[in-house]
XYZ file of C-alpha atoms in Angstrom:
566
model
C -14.635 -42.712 27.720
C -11.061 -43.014 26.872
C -11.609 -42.565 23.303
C -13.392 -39.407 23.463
C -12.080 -36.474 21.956
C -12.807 -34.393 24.837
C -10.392 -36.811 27.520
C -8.031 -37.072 24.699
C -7.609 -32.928 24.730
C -7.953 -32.986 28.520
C -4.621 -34.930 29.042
C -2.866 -33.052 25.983
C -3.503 -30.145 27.516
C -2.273 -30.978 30.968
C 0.411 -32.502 29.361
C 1.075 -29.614 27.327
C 0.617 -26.657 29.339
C 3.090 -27.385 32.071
C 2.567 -24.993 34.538
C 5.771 -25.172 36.251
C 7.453 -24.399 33.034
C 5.681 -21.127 31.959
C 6.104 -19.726 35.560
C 9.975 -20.428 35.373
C 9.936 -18.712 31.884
C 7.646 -15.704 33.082
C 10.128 -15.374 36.052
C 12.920 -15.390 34.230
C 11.986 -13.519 31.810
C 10.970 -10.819 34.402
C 14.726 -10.554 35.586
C 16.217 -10.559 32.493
C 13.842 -7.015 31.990
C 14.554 -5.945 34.919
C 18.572 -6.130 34.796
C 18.646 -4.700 30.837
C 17.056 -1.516 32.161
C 18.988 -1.414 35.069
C 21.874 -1.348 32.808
C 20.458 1.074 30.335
C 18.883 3.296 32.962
C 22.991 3.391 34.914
C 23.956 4.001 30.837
C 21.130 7.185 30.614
C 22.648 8.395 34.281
C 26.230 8.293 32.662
C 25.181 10.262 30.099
C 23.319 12.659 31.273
C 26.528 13.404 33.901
C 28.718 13.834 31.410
C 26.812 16.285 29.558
C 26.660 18.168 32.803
C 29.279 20.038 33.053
C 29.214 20.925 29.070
C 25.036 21.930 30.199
C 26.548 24.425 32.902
C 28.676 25.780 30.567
C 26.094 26.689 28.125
C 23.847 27.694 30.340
C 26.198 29.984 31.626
C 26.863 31.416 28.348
C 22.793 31.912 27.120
C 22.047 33.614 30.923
C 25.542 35.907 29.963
C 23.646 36.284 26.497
C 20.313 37.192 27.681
C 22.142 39.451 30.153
C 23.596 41.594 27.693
C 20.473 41.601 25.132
C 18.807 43.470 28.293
C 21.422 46.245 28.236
C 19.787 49.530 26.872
C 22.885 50.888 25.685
C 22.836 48.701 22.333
C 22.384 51.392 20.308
C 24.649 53.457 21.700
C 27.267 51.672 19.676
C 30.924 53.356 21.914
C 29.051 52.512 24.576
C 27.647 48.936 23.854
C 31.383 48.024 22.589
C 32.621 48.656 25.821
C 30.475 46.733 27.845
C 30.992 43.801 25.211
C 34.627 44.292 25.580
C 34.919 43.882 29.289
C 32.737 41.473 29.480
C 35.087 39.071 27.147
C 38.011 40.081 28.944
C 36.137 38.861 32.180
C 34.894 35.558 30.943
C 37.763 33.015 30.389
C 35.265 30.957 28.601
C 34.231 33.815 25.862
C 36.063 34.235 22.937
C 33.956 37.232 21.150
C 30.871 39.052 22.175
C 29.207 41.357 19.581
C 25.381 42.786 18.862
C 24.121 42.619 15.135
C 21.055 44.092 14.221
C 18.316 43.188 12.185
C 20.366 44.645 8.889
C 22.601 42.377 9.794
C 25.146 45.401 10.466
C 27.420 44.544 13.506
C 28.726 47.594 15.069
C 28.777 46.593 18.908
C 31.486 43.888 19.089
C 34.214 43.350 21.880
C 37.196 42.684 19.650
C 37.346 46.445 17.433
C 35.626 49.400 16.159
C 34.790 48.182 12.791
C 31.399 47.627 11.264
C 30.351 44.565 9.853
C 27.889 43.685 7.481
C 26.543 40.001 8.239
C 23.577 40.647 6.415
C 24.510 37.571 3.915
C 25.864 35.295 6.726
C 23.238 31.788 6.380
C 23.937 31.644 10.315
C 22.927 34.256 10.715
C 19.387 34.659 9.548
C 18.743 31.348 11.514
C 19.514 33.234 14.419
C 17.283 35.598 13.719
C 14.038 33.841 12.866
C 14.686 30.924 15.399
C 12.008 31.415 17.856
C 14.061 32.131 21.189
C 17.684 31.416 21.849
C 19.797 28.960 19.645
C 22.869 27.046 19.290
C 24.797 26.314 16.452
C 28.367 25.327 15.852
C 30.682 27.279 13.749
C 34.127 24.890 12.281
C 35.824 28.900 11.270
C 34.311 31.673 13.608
C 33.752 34.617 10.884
C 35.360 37.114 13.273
C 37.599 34.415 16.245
C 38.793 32.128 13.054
C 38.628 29.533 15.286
C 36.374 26.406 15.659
C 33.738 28.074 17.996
C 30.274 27.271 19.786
C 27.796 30.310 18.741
C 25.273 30.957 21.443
C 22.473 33.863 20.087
C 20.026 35.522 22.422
C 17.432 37.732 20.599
C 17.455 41.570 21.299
C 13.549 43.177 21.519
C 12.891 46.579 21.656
C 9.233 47.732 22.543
C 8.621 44.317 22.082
C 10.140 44.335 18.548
C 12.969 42.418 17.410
C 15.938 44.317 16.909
C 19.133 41.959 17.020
C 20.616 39.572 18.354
C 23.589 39.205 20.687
C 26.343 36.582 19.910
C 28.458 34.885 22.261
C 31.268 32.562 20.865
C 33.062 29.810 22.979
C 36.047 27.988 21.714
C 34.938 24.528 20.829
C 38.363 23.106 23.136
C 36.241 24.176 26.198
C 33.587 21.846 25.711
C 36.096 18.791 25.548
C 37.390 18.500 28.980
C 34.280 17.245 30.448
C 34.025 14.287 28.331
C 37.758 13.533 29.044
C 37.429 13.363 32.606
C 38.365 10.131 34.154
C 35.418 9.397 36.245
C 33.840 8.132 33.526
C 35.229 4.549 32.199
C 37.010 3.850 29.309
C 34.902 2.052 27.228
C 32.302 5.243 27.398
C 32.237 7.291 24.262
C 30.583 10.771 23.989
C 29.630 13.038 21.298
C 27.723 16.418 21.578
C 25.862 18.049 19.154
C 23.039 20.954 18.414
C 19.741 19.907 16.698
C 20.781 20.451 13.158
C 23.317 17.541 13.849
C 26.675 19.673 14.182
C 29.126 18.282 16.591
C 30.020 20.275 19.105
C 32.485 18.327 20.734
C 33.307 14.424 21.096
C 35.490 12.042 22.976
C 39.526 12.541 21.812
C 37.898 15.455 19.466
C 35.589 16.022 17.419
C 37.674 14.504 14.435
C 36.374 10.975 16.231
C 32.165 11.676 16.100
C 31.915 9.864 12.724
C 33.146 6.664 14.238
C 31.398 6.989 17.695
C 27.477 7.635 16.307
C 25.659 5.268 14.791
C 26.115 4.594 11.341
C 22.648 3.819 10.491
C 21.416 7.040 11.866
C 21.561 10.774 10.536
C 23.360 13.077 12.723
C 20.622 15.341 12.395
C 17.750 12.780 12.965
C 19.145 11.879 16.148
C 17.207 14.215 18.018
C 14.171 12.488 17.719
C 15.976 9.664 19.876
C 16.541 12.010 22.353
C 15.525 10.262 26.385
C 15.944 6.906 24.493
C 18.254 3.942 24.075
C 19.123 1.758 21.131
C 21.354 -0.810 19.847
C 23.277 -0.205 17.036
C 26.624 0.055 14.836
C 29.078 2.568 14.829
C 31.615 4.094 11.930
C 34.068 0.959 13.378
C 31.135 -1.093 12.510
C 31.250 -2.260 16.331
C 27.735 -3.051 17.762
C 27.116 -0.547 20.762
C 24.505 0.172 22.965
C 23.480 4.469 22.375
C 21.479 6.498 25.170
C 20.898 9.948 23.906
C 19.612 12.918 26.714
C 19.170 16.497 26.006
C 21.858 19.365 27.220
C 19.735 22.130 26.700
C 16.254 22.823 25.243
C 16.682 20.150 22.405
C 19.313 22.795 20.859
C 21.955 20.866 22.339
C 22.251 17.564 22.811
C 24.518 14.517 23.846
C 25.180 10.711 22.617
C 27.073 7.878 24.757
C 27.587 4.500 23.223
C 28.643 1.423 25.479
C 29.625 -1.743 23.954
C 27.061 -4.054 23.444
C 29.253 -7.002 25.049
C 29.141 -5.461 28.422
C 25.137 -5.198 27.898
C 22.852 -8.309 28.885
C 21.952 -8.147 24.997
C 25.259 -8.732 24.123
C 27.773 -12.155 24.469
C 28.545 -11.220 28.092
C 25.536 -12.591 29.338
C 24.826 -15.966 26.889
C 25.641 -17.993 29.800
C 23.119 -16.154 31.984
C 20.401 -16.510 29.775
C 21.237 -20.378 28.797
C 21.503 -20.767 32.287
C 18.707 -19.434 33.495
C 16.087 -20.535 30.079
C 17.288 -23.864 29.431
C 15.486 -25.783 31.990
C 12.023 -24.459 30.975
C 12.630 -24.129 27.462
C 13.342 -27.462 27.320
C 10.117 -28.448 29.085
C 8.332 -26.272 26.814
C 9.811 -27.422 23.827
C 9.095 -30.808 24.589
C 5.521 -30.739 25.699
C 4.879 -28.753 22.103
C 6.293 -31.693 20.490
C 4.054 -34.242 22.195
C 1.186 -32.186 21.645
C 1.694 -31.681 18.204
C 2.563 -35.781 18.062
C -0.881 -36.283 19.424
C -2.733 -33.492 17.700
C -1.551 -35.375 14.422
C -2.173 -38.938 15.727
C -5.384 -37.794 17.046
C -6.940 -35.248 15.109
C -5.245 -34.297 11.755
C -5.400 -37.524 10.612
C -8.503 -38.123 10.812
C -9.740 -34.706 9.404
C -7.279 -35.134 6.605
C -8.802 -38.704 5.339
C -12.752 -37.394 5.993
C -11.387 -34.504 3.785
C -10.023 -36.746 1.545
C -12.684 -38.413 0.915
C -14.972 -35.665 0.626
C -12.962 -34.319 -1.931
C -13.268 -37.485 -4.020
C -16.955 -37.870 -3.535
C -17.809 -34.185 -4.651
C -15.481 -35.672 -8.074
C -17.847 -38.399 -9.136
C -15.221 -40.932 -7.659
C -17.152 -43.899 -5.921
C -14.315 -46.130 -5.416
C -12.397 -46.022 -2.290
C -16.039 -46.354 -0.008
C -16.961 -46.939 3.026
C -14.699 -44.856 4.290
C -12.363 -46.479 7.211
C -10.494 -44.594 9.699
C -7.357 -46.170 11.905
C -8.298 -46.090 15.408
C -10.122 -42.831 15.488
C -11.884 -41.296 18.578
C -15.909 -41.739 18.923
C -16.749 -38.450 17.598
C -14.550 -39.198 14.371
C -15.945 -42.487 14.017
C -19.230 -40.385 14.191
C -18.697 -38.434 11.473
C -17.300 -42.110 9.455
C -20.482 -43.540 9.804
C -22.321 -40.416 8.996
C -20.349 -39.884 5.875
C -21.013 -43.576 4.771
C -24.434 -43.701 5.061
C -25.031 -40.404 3.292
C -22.400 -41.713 0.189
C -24.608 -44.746 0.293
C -27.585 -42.747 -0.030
C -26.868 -40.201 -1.954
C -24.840 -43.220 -4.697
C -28.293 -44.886 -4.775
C -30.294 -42.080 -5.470
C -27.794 -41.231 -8.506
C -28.212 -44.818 -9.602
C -31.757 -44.863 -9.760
C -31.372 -41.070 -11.862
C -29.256 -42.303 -14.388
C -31.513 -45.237 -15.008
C -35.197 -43.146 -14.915
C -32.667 -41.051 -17.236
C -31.952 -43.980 -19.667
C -35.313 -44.974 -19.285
C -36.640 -41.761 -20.285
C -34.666 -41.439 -23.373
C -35.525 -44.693 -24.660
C -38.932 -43.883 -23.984
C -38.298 -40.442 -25.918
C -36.656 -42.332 -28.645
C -39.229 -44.786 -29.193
C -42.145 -42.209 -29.151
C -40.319 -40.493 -32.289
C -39.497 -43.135 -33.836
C -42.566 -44.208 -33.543
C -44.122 -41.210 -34.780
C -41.680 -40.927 -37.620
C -43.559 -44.431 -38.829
C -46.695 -43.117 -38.627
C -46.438 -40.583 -40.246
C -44.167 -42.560 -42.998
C -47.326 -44.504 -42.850
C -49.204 -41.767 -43.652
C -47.257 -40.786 -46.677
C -47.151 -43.904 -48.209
C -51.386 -43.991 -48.265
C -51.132 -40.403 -49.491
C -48.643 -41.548 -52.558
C -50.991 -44.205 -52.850
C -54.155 -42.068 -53.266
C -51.880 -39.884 -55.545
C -51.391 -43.037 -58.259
C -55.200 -42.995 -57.963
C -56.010 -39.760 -59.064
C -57.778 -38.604 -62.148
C -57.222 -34.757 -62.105
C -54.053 -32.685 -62.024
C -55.569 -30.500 -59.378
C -56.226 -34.036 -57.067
C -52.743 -34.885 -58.053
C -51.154 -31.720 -56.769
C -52.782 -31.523 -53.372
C -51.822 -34.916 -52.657
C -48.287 -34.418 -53.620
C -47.930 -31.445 -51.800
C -49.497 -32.978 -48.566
C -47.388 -36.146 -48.829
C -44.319 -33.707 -49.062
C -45.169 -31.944 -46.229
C -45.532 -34.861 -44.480
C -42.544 -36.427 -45.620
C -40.659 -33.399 -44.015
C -42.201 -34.295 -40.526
C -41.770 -37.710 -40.689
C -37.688 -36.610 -41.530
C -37.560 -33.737 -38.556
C -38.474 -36.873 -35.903
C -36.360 -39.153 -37.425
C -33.354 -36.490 -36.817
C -34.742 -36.457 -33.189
C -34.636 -39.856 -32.564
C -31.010 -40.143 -34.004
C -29.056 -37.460 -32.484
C -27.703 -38.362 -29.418
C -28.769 -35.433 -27.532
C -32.685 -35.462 -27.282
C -32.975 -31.865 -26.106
C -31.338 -30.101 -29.007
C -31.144 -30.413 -32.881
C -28.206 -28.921 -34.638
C -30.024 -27.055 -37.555
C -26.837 -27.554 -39.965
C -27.669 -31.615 -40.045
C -31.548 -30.548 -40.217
C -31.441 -28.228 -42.977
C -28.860 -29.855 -45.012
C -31.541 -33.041 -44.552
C -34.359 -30.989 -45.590
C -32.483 -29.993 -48.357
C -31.582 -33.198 -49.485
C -35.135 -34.953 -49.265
C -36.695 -31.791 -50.796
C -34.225 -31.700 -53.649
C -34.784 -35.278 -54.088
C -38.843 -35.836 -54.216
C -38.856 -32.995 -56.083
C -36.493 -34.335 -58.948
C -36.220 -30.718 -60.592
C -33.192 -31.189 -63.218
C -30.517 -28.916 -64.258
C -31.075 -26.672 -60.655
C -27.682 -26.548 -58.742
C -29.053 -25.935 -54.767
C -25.760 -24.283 -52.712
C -25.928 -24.271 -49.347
C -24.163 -22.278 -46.198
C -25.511 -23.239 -43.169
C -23.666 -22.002 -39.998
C -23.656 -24.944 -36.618
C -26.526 -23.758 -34.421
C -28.637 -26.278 -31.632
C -32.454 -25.427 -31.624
C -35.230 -26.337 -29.124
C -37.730 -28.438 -31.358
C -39.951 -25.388 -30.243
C -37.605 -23.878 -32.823
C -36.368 -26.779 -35.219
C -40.043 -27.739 -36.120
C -40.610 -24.186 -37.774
C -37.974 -23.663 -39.066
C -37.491 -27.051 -40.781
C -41.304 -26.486 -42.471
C -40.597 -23.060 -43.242
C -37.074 -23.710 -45.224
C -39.388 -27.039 -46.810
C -41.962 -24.674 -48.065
C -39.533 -22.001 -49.408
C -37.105 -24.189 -50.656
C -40.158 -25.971 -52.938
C -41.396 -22.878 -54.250
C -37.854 -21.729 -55.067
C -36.952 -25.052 -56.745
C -40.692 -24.608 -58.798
C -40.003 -20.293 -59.496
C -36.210 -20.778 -60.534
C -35.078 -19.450 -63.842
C -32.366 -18.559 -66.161
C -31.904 -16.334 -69.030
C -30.597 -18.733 -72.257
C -27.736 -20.390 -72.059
C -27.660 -20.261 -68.089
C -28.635 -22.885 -65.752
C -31.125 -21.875 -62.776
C -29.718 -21.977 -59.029
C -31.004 -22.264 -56.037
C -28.958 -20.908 -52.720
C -29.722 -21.988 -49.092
C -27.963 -19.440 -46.078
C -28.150 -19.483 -42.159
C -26.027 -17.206 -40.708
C -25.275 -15.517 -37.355
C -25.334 -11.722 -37.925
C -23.681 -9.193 -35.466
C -26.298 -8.737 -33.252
C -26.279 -11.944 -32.139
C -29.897 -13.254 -34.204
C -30.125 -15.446 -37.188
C -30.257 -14.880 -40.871
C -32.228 -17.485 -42.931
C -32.521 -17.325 -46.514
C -33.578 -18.751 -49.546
C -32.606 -17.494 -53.081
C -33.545 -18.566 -56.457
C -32.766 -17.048 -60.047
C -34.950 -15.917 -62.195
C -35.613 -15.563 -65.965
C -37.405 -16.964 -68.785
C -36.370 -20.304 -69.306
C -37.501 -22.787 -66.270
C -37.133 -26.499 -65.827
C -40.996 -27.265 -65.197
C -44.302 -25.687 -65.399
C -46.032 -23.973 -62.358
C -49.191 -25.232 -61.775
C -52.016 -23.084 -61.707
C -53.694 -24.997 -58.738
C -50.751 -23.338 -56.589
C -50.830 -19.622 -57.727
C -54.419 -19.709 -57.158
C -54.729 -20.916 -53.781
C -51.292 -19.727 -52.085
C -51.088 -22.268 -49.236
C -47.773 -22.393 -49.277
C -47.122 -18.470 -48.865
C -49.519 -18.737 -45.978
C -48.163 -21.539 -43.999
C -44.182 -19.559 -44.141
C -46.371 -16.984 -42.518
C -47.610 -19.131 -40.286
C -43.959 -20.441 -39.506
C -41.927 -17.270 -39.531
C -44.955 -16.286 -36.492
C -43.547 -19.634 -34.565
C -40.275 -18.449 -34.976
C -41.207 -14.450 -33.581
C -39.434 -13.666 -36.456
C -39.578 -10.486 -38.968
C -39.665 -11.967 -42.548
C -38.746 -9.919 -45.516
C -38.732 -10.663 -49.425
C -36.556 -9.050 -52.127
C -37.223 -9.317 -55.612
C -35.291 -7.836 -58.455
C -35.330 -8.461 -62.327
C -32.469 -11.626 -61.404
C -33.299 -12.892 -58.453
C -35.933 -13.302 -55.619
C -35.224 -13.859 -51.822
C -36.997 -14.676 -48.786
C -35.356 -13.730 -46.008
C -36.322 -14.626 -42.331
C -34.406 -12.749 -39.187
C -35.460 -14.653 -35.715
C -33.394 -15.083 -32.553
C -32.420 -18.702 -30.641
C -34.519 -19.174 -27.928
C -34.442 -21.322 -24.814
C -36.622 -24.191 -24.522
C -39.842 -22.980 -22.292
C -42.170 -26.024 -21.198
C -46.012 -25.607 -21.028
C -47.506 -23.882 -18.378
């Protein structure tokens, strides 16, 4: 019972899984949430009041703006530049007040009489094709030539858009409420409209580029907008950013606090060592017993029965029966199981290769055997041939003893290759050759061969062997020469590009030949018929060529694969 993997996991696991330890981490880890967003919710309050009084101010401004866009003296430009002019002189906050239409002519403005033409003025055109009111921030006011905040309410008329009125405030009025000293020191501020102009920032706005975030576009920070984030500023100090909208997304504010003072900075390492430690430790070492015993228990095991697999599925039968060290009852399972089926399956290949061996030799000695017979047969053929009284007697028997002959040397070649399945027709033909050339004894013919390496079936080899044997005789008993030239013979097999082969057999001819042909042979044509037969084995396509020089068999047939007998 104790061995069993099942106990073995039972304790690991209750070993392992300490549940005191993962309910001190989950509880800890449940504080440490809940005080971050304390702190970054008290960070998002912070800045959201200090963008409040900056939010009145603007606010005040846009309901001034959409005030005065509601006037129906606009056109009336005397009139419309009086009520623009009071109403700066009334507002502390409002530098310049002015009406441009859609020309972008400004003739209602509270500072003079003169007309202006705008109509080029970038600002402008945003102002008019912004969908509502907007914001923007100008660093040289084109009329106040003075850093000022630009707040533009559109002007309709029947419902048509005919202006826009402009209100400028003096970018120094938006500072004082981030320089107020309710807010603590270490708090930094910047304000600015959604195309990511600064409006205003603690100590100026000369300081924004080293309060925001240096990894962040000024102009991609509204899409942070109700969110907080760590990051670095321009002093390359790590800071914790809150960002909160002012007004409609137009406007918008930044505070940074510095990450030190947050529980994700140094200030609170102690609290979290602290307050982790203890069940951190336990969980730290209850992995490292259960991965001692997962090893010791499992891995091992599965490694070596691996292991051994591996080498099995190789060919290697060394190394068996497998032995494991101490393993649990359902590894020592599988060890037996393995065993016995090595054992098996090692017996089973044993008694293979020997039916194997014993087939070959078998194979061997039936061709061999045959190879004597028909040797045999030859020899009472040659013997009948000594006997004879008539040339036609004479030449029958020869040509039967050749043929047989050429049988006789197509199983010897069978019985001494090595593999029994497959001739290589190279060592074939060239043999074929050879004996041909030899019982033949035809002098002054030079026979050149060019045989390409190819392994045929003996469905194949058989053919093919008596078909080169019967062409090769009657072009070492046609050859010829003109005087003065010796006859040739040529023997080819070659692969051609479509993949078939290309036998052929080539003799010269011309008037002066090295022995008679007899006229047994021209009369009855056995020869021509049995290449028939032969090239038909081979589903071949036989074709002859014949020319005042020369005349060539040829014989086109493709390898096949060995098919037994149905």
């Amino acid at each position: 019972m104790v061995n069993r993997l099942s106990f073995r996991l039972f304790a690991l696991m209750a070993l392992a899984l300490f549940p005191l330890g993962v309910i001190a981490v989950y509880q800890t880890d449940q504080v440490l949430d809940e005080t971050e967003n304390l702190r970054l919710n008290a960070l998002f309050f912070e800045t959201t009041s200090a963008a409040r009084d900056e939010r009145e101010l603007i606010q005040q401004t846009l309901g001034s703006a959409e005030g005065l866009a509601a006037l129906s003296i606009l056109d009336d430009a005397p009139a419309c530049r009086e009520v623009m002019r009071e109403f700066a002189e009334s507002n502390a906050h409002i530098a310049f007040a002015g009406y441009t239409k859609m020309s972008g002519m400004m003739e209602c403005s509270s500072d003079s009489d003169e007309v202006r033409d705008f109509s080029k003025l970038e600002r402008l055109q945003r102002a008019l094709n912004a969908d509502g009111p907007s914001v923007y921030v100008a660093a040289l006011g084109s009329v106040t030539q003075q850093p000022v905040l630009v707040v533009n309410h559109p002007v309709y008329i029947d419902r048509s858009l005919a202006g826009v009125v402009s209100l400028s405030v003096p970018l120094r009025m938006t500072y004082q409420p981030l320089t107020s000293r309710r807010f603590d020191h270490e708090l930094r501020f910047v304000t600015f409209t959604r195309d990511g102009q600064v409006v205003s920032a603690s100590g100026g706005r000369e300081n924004a580029e080293d309060i925001l975030p240096r990894l962040i576009a000024p102009q991609d920070l509204n899409r942070q907008v109700g969110t907080t984030f760590t990051g670095v500023n321009g002093l390359g100090e790590e800071r914790i950013y809150a960002v909160a909208s002012i007004f409609q997304d137009q406007v918008s504010v930044i505070a940074s606090w510095p990450a030190r003072a947050s529980a994700w900075g140094g200030g609170a390492l102690s609290y979290y060592v602290l307050n982790l430690l203890f069940p951190l430790a336990i969980w730290a070492a209850g992995l490292a017993f259960a991965w001692y015993e997962l090893r010791r228990v499992v891995i091992r095991h599965v490694r070596d029965l691996r292991s051994a697999m591996r080498r099995f599925a190789l060919g290697q039968r060394d190394g068996f029966p497998l032995r494991l060290q101490n393993p649990p009852e359902e590894f020592a399972e599988a060890e037996r199981a393995f065993n016995r089926m090595a054992i098996i399956i090692a017996e089973s290949e044993a008694r293979q290769d020997k039916d194997l061996k014993d087939k070959e030799v078998l194979l061997k000695e039936v061709h061999h055997r045959v190879k004597n017979n028909l040797q045999m047969i030859a020899s009472i053929m040659n013997m009948q041939l000594r006997s004879a009284k008539t040339p036609e007697a004479k030449f029958m028997l020869a040509s039967l003893q050749r043929r047989v002959n050429g049988l006789a040397m197509l199983h010897r070649t069978l019985y001494t290759t090595p593999d029994l399945l497959t001739i290589e027709a190279n060592e074939l033909l060239e043999a074929v050759v050879t004996d041909i050339s030899t019982m033949m004894t035809v002098p002054g013919i030079e026979i050149e061969r060019d045989i390409d390496t190819l392994p045929l079936y003996p469905d194949q080899a058989v053919p093919l062997s008596m078909l080169l044997a019967e062409a090769l005789t009657n072009a070492l008993k046609y050859a010829g020469a003109d005087q003065g030239e010796k006859p040739s013979v040529k023997v080819t097999l070659k692969e051609q590009d479509d993949g078939r082969y290309r036998l052929s057999v080539t003799n010269s001819k011309g008037p002066v030949r090295p022995q008679p042909i007899p006229d047994v042979e021209t009369v009855s044509g056995l020869g021509t018929k049995l290449m028939q037969a032969f090239v038909s084995q081979l589903e071949g396509e036989q074709q002859v060529t014949d020319d005042d020089t020369h005349y060539a068999l040829h014989v086109v047939f493709e390898r096949k694969d060995f098919e037994a007998p149905s």
